[in-house]
Coordinates of C-alpha atoms in Angstrom, one line a residue:
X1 CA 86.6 152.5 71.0
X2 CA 84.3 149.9 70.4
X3 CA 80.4 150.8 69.0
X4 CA 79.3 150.0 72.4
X5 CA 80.8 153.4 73.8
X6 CA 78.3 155.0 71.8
X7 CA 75.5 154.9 74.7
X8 CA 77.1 157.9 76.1
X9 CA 76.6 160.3 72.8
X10 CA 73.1 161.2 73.9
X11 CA 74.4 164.7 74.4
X12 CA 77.8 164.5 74.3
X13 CA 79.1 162.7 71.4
X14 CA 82.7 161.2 71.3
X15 CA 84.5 160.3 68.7
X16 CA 85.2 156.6 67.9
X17 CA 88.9 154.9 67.6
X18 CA 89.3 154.2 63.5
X19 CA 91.9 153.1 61.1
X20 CA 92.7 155.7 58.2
X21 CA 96.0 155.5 55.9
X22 CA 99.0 157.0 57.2
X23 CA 99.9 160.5 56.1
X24 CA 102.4 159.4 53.4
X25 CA 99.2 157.6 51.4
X26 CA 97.3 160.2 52.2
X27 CA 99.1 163.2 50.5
X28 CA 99.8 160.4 47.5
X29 CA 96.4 161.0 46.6
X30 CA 96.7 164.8 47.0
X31 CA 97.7 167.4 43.6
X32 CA 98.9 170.7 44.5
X33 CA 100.9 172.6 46.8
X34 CA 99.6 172.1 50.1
X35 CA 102.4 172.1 52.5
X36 CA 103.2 170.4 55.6
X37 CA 100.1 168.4 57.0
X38 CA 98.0 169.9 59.3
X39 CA 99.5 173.1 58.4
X40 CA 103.3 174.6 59.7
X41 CA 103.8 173.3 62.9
X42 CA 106.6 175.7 64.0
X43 CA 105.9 177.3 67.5
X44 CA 107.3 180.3 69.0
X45 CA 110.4 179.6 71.2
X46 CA 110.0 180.0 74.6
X47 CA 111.4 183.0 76.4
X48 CA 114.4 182.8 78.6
X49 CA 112.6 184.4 81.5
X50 CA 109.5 181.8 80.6
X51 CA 107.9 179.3 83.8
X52 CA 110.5 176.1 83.8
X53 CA 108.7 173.0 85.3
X54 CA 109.2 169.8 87.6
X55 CA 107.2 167.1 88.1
X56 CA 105.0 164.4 86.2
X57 CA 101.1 164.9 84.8
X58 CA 99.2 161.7 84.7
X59 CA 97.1 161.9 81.2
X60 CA 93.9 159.5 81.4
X61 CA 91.1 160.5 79.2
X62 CA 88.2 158.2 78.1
X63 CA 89.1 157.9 75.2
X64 CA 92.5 156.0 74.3
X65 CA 94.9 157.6 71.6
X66 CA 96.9 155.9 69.8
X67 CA 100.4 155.2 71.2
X68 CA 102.0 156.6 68.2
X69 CA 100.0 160.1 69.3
X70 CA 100.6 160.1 73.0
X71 CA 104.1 159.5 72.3
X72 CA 104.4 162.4 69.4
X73 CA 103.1 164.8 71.5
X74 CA 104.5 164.1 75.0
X75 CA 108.0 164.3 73.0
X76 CA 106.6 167.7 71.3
X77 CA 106.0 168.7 74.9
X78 CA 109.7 167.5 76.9
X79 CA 111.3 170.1 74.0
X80 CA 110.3 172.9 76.2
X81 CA 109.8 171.4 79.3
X82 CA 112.3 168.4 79.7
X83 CA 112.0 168.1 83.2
X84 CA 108.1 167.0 82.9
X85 CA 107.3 163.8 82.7
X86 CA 104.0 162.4 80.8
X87 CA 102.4 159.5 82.2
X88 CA 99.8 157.9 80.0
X89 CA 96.6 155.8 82.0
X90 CA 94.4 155.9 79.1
X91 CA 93.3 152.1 77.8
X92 CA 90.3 151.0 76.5
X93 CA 87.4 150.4 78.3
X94 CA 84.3 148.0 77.4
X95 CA 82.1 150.9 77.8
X96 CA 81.5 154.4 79.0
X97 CA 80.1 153.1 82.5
X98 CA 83.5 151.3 83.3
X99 CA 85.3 154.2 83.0
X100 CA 83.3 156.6 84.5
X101 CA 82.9 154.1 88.0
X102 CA 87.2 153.9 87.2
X103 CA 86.8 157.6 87.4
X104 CA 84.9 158.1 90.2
X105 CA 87.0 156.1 92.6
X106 CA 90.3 158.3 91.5
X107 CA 88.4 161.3 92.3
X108 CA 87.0 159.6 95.8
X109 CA 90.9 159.1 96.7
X110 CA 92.6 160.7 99.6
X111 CA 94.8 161.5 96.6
X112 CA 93.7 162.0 93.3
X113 CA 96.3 160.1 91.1
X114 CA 95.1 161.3 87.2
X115 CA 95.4 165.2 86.4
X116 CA 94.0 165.0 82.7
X117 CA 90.7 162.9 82.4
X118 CA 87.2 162.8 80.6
X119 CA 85.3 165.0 83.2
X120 CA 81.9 165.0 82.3
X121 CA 81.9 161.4 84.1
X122 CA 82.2 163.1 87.0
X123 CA 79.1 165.7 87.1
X124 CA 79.8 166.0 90.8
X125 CA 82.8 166.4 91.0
X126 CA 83.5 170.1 92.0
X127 CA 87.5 170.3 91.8
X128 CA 87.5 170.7 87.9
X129 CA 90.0 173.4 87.0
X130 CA 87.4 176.2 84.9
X131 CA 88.8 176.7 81.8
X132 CA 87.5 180.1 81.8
X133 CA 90.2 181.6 84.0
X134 CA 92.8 180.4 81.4
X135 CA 90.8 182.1 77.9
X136 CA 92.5 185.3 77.9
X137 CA 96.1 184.2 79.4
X138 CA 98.9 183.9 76.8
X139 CA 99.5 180.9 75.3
X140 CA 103.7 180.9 76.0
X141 CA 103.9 178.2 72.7
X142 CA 102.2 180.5 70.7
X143 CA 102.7 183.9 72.3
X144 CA 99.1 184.9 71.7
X145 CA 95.9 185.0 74.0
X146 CA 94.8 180.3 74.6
X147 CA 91.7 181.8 73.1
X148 CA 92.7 182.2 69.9
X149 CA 94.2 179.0 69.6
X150 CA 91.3 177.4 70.8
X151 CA 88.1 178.1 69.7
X152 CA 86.2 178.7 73.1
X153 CA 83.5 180.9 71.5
X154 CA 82.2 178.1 69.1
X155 CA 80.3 176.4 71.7
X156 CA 79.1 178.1 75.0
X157 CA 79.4 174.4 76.8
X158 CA 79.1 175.6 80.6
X159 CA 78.0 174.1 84.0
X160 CA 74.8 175.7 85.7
X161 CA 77.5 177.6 88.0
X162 CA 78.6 178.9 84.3
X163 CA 82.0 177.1 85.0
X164 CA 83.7 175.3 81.5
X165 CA 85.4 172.3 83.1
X166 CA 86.1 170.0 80.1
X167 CA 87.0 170.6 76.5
X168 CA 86.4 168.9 73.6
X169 CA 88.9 168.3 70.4
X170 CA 86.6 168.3 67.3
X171 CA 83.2 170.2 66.3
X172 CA 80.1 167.7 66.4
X173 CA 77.6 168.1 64.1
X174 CA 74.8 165.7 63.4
X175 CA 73.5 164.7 59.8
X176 CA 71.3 162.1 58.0
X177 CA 73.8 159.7 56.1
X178 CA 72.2 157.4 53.0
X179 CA 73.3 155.0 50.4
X180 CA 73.5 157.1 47.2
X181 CA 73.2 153.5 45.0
X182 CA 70.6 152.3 47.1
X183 CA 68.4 155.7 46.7
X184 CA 69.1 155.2 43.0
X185 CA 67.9 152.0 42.7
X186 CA 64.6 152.7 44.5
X187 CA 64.0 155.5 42.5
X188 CA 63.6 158.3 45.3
X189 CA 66.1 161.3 46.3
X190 CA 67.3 162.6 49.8
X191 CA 64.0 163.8 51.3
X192 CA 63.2 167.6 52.0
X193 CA 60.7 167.3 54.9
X194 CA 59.1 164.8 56.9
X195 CA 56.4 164.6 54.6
X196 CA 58.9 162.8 52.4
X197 CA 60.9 160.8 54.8
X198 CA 58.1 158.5 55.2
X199 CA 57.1 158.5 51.6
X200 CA 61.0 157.7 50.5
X201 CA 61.3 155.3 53.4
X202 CA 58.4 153.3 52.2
X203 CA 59.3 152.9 49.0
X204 CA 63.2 152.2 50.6
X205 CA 61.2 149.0 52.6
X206 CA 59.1 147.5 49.9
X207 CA 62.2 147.4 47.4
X208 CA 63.2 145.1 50.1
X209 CA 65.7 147.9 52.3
X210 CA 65.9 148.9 55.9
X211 CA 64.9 152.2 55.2
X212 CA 66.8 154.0 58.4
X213 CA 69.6 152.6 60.8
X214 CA 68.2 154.1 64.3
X215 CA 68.3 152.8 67.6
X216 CA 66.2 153.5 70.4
X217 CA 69.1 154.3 72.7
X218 CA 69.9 157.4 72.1
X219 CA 69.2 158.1 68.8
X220 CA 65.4 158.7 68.9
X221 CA 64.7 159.8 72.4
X222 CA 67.4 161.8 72.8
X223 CA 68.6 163.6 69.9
X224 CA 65.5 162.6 66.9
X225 CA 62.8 163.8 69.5
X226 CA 64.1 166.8 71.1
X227 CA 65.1 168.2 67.8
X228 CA 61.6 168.0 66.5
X229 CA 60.4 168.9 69.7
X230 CA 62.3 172.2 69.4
X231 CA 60.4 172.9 66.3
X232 CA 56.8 173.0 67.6
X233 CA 58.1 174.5 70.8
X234 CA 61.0 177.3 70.7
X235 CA 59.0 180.0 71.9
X236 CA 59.5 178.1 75.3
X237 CA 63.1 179.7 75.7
X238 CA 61.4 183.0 76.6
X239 CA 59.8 181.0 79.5
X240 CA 63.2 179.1 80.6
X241 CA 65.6 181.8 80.2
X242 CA 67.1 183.7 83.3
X243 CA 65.6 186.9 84.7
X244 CA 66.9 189.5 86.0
X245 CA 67.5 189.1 89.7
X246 CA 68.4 185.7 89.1
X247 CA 71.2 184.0 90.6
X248 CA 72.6 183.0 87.0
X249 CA 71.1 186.1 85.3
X250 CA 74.3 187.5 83.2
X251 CA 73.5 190.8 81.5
X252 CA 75.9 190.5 78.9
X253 CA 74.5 187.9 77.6
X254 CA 70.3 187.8 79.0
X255 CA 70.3 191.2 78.2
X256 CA 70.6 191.4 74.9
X257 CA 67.9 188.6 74.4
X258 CA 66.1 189.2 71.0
X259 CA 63.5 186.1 70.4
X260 CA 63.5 184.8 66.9
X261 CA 62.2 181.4 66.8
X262 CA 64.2 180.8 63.4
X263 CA 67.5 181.9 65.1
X264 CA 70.0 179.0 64.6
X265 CA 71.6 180.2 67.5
X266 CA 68.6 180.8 69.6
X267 CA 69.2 178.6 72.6
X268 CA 72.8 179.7 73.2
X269 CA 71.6 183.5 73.5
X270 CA 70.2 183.1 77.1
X271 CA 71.2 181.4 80.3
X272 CA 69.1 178.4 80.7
X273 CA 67.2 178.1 84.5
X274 CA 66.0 174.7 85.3
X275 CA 64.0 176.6 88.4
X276 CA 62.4 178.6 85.7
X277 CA 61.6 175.5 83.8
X278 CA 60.5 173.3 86.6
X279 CA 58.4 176.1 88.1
X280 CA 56.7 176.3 84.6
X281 CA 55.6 172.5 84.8
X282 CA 54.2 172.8 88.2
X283 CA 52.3 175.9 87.2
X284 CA 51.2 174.5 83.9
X285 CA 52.2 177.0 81.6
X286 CA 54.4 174.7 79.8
X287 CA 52.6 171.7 79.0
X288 CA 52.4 168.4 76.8
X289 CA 48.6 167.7 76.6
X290 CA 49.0 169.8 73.3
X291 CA 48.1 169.7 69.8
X292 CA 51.6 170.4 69.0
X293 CA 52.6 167.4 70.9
X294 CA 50.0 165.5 68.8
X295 CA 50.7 166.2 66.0
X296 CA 54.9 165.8 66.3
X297 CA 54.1 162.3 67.9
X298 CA 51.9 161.4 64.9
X299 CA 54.8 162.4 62.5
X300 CA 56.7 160.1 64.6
X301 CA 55.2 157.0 64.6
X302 CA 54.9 157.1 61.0
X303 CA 58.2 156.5 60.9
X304 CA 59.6 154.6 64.1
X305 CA 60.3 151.7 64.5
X306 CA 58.5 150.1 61.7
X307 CA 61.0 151.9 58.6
X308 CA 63.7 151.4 61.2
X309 CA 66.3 148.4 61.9
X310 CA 64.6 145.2 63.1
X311 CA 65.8 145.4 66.2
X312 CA 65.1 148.8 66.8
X313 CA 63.9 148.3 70.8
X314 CA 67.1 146.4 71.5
X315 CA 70.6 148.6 72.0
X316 CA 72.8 148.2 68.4
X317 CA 75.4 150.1 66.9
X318 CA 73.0 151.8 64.2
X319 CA 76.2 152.3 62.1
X320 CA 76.9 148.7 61.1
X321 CA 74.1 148.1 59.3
X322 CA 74.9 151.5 56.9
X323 CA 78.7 150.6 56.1
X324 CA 77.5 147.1 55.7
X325 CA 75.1 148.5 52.6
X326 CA 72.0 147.0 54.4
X327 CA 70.1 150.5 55.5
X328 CA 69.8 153.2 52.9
X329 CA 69.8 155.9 56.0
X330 CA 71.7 156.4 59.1
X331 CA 71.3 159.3 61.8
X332 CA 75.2 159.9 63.1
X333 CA 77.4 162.4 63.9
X334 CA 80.0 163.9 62.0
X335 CA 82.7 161.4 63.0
X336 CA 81.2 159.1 60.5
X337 CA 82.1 161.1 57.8
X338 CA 85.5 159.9 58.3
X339 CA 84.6 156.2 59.8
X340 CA 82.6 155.8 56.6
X341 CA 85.4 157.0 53.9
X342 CA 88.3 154.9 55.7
X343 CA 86.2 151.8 56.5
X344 CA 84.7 151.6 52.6
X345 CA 88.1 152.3 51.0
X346 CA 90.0 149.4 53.2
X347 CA 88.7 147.7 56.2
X348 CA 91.8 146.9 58.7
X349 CA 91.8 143.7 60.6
X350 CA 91.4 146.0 64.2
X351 CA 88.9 148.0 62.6
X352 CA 86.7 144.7 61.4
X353 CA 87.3 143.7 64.9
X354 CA 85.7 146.5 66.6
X355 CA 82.7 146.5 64.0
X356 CA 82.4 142.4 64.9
X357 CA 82.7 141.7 61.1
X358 CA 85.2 139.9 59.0
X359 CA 87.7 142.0 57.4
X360 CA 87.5 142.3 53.1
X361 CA 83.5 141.9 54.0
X362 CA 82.7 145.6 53.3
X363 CA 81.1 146.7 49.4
X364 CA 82.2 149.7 48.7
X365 CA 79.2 152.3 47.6
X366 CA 78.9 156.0 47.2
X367 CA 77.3 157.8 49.9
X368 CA 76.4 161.7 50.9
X369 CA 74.7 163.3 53.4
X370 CA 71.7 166.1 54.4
X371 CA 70.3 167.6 56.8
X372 CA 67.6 166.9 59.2
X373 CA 64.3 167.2 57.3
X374 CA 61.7 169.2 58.6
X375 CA 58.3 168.7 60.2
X376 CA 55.7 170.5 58.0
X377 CA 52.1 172.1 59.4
X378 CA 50.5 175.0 61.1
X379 CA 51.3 174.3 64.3
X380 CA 55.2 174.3 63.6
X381 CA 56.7 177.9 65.3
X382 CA 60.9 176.9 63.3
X383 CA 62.8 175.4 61.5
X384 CA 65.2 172.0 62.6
X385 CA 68.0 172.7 65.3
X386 CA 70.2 169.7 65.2
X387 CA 72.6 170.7 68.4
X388 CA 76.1 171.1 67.6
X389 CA 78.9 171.0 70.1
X390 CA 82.3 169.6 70.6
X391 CA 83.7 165.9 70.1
X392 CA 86.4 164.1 70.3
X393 CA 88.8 163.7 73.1
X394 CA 87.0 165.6 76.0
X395 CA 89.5 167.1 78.1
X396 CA 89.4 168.3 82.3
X397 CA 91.9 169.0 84.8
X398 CA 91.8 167.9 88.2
X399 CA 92.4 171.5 90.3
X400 CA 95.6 169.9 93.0
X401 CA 98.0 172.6 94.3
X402 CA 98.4 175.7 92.7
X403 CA 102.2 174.9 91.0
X404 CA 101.3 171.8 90.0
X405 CA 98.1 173.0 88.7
X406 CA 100.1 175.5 86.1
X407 CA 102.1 172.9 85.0
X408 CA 99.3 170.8 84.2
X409 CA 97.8 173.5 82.1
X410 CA 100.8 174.7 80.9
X411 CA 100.7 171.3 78.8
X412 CA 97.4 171.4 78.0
X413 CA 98.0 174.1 76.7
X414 CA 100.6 173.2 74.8
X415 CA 98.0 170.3 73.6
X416 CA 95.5 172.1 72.5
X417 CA 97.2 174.9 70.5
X418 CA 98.9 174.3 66.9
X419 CA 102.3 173.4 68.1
X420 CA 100.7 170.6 70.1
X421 CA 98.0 169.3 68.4
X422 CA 100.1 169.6 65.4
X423 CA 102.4 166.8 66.7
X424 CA 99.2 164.7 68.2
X425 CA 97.6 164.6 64.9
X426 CA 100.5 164.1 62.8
X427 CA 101.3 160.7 65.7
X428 CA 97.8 159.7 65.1
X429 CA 98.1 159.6 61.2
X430 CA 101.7 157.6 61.6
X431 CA 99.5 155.6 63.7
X432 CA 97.1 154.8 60.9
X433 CA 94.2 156.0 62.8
X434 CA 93.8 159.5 61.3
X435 CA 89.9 160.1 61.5
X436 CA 88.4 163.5 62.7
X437 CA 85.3 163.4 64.7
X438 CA 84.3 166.4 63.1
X439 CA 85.9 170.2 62.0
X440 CA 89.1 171.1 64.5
X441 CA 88.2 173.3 67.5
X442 CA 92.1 174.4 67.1
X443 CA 92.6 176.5 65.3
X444 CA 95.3 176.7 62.6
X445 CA 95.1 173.2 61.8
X446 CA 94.8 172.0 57.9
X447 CA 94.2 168.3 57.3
X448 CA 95.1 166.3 54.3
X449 CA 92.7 167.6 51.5
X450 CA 90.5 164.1 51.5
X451 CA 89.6 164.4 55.0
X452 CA 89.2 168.4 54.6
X453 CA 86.5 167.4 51.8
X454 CA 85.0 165.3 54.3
X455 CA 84.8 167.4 56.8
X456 CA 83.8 170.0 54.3
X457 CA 80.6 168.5 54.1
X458 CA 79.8 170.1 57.8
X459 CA 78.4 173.5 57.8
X460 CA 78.1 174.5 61.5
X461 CA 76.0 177.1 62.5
X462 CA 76.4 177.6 66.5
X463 CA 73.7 175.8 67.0
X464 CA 73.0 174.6 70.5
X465 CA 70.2 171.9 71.5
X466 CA 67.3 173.0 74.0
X467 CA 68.2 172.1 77.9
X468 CA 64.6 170.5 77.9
X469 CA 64.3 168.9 74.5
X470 CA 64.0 165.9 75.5
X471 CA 62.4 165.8 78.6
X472 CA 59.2 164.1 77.8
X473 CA 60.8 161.7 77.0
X474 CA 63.9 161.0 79.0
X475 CA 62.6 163.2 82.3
X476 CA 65.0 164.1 84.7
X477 CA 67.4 161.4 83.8
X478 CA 66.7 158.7 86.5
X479 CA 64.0 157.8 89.0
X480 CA 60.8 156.6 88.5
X481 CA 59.6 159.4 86.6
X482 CA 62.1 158.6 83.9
X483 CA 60.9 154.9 83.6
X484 CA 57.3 156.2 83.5
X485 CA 58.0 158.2 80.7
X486 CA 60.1 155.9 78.8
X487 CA 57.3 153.3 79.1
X488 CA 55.1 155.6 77.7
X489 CA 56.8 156.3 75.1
X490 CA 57.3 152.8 73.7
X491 CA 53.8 152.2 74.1
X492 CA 53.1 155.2 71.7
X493 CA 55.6 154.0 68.6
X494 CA 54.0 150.4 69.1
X495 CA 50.9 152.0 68.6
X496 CA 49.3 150.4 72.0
X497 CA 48.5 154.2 73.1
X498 CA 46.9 156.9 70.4
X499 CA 49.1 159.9 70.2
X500 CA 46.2 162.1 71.8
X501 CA 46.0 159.8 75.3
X502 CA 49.8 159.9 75.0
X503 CA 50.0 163.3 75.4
X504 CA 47.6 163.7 78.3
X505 CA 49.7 160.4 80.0
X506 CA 52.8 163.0 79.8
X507 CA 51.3 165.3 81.4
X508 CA 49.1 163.6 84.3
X509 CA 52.5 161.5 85.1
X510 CA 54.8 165.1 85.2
X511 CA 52.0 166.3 87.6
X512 CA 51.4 163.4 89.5
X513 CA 55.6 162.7 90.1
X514 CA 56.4 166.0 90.4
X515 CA 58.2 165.4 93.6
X516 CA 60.1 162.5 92.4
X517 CA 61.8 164.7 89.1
X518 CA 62.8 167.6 91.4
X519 CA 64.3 164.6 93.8
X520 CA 66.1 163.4 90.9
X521 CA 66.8 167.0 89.9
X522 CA 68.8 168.2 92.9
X523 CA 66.1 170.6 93.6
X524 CA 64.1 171.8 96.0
X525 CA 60.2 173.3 96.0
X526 CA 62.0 176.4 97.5
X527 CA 64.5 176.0 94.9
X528 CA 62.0 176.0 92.5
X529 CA 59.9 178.9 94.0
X530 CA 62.9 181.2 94.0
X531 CA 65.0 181.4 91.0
X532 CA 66.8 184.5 92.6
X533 CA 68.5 182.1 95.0
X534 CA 71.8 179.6 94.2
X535 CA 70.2 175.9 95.2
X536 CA 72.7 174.4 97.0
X537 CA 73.3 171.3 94.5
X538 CA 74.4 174.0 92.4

């Protein structure tokens, strides 16, 4: 997948296509007895009396596996079931949007052709097979309970109707990345709060560095800004959360709420309402016009754009200029653990391609990672949340009649349990395109010890982002309120607007367009006014 796809990782991260050795030079590099990569891939045998099936399943995710993989595992697969057939539609597309207007005229048929897809392209769509019904059924290639070969209590990704209609393959986590030769030759270390990040990144600029690889695509305003919004405002979960008597109020879960603002997991211990929040705005009880806002928007704009990439205003793929050993710092995700370690040790012709580079035109240098540093001050209620989530290949079933329907998630679930995944990963490495996105979310899988180091480096903590994060920045996510906003907030970095008139701009323009966000929203005022009721959009 070309850097280009990355526009869509503003909350939902996908992993990027790579080359990587094949498993044979892999293990070469390995001591020790490790076994059979990605752990023993023996399944149970089926039992005689097990479901036999009949038919073809169309596969056609966003993202494109390599043909070596699809065809690994559709064989795995035709061992049990031999009269299923496994038609692969994936291909790659120039971008996320192309496949997600592909995708929404297959799901606009009279008959929907595709049964596996990407289906958080399709937000509307409501004939997603919920992955919840399937949890607790038994896996018949590995005799146990699908939950425990999948992790589905990592991540408590759900719908607002608290439906889990897609999947993901890997665990996401996002770091800080930087050039350990570079850092050495300026004479600074990874910094420990903000404080530092713009001290190190100053000295990183006038040794003649770009002292951080951003972009203002997603980068900043989405994942940079509602993380260190989150750390001046968590104690606004008590006001979003579900109440009793709400439609989406679940007790197991609301009931045992226990504020902590330093709880890692804080946000996924209640049920986010967008009523409550919305009704919050319009009554002003949460607000921007802040100090708190202040002061993280001055902590900002000490550092963006001007310690950033050059062409920081204008979309690029922040990762080129870090493998190519001109940034000393790059905000990722975890997939560039891997990306990073294959592209620096041999840069394939395919792989140059993608990156728009030359092949052999990559220095190798050593690199590590930390976390995000923290904003420092009075007014600071936590410490940094970076959201963590699944990546990968993001998986959804189209719901079509009911037979058809278990057969489609009878290889699905096949897929994404060891037996499966164990012949998709082991197609992908003979492939030479081995490169986790991040830690598996199947469980049972071992990878080669390099890319186990790698990924080793990841310490997840269940963390999930705040629904709102990143509101003031982004708004609802279209309309006019959004554009407002977005304006605003360039004005602020290029220092045309003081932080303090900022912050009361926010706030007069969610006031004055109130109408326009809940338009854009799905809501209504009633909607709004009475959390206890299911809005119909819902």
């Amino acid at each position: 997948m070309s850097g280009s796809s990355r526009r869509a990782f503003l909350l939902r991260s996908l992993a990027l296509g790579v080359s990587a050795p094949t498993i044979a030079s892999v293990l070469a590099g390995c001591t020790g007895d490790d076994g059979p990569p990605f752990g023993n891939p023996a399944t149970r045998q089926r039992a005689d009396d097990a479901a036999r099936y009949r038919g073809h399943i169309v596969v056609a995710p966003l993202e494109n596996p390599p043909k070596a993989a699809q065809e690994a595992l559709t064989r795995a697969y035709r061992e049990h079931q031999p009269d299923v057939r496994i038609y692969w539609q994936a291909r790659d597309y120039t971008d996320t949007g192309a496949y997600g207007q592909w995708l929404g005229r297959q799901l606009s048929a009279s008959r929907v052709g595709p049964d596996i897809v990407t289906s958080g392209y399709a937000p509307d769509f409501r004939g997603f097979v919920d992955f919840n019904e399937y949890r607790a059924q038994v896996n018949p290639y590995t005799g146990q309970a699908w939950e425990k070969d999948y992790d589905f209590g990592k991540y408590r990704e759900l719908t607002a109707e608290g439906t889990r209609p897609e999947l993901g393959t890997d665990q996401l986590h996002l770091l800080w990345y930087y050039n350990k030769e570079i850092f050495a030759s300026a004479n600074v270390s990874p910094p420990k709060n903000w404080r530092e990040v713009v001290e190190v990144s100053r000295k990183l600029k006038k040794a003649g560095h770009i002292p951080l690889s951003t972009n203002f695509d997603y980068i900043l305003p989405g994942w940079i800004c509602s993380v260190y919004f989150d750390q001046y405002h968590p104690s606004w979960s008590t006001a979003v959360r579900s109440q009793p008597g709400d439609w989406n109020w679940n007790p197991e879960l609301d009931g045992d709420f226990d504020y902590d603002a330093n709880d890692p997991a804080l946000h996924a211990k209640y049920t986010y309402s967008a009523q409550r929040f919305y009704q919050a705005l319009k009554a002003k009880t949460l607000r921007y016009d802040t100090p708190a806002m202040v002061e993280l928007v001055t902590n900002l704009i000490r550092v963006f754009p001007q310690y950033s990439n050059g062409d920081f205003f204008a979309y690029t793929d922040q990762y080129l200029p870090f493998v190519q050993g001109k940034a000393a710092m790059l905000v990722d995700g975890s997939w560039s653990l891997t990306l990073l370690h294959k592209d620096l040790q041999s840069l394939t012709e395919s792989r140059a391609k993608k990156l728009g580079i030359k092949p052999g035109k990559l220095q190798p240098f050593d690199w590590d990672v930390f976390e995000f540093p923290p904003m420092e001050g009075p007014l600071v209620e936590s410490r940094p949340r970076p959201p963590e989530g699944t990546t990968g290949y993001h998986l959804g079933v189209v719901e079509k009649d009911p037979e058809h329907t278990e057969m489609v998630m009878d290889f699905l679930m096949f897929w994404l349990s060891k037996p499966g995944y164990t012949a998709f990963l082991q197609g992908t490495s003979d492939a030479g395109e081995l490169a986790p996105a991040g830690p598996p979310m199947v469980n049972g899988i071992e990878y080669p010890r390099d890319i186990a180091d790698l990924l080793g480096k990841v310490q997840q903590k269940g963390i999930v982002g705040p629904a709102y994060g990143s509101f003031w920045v982004n708004g609802p996510g279209g309309g006019r309120t959004t554009q407002i906003l977005q304006a605003l907030f360039t004005n602020v970095l290029q220092r045309r607007t003081p932080p303090q008139e900022y912050a009361t701009q926010v706030q007069k323009t969610i006031e004055t367009h109130f109408a326009d966000i809940l338009a854009n929203t799905g809501l209504t005022e009633d909607d709004v006014a009475n959390p206890a009721r299911r809005p119909r959009s819902v």
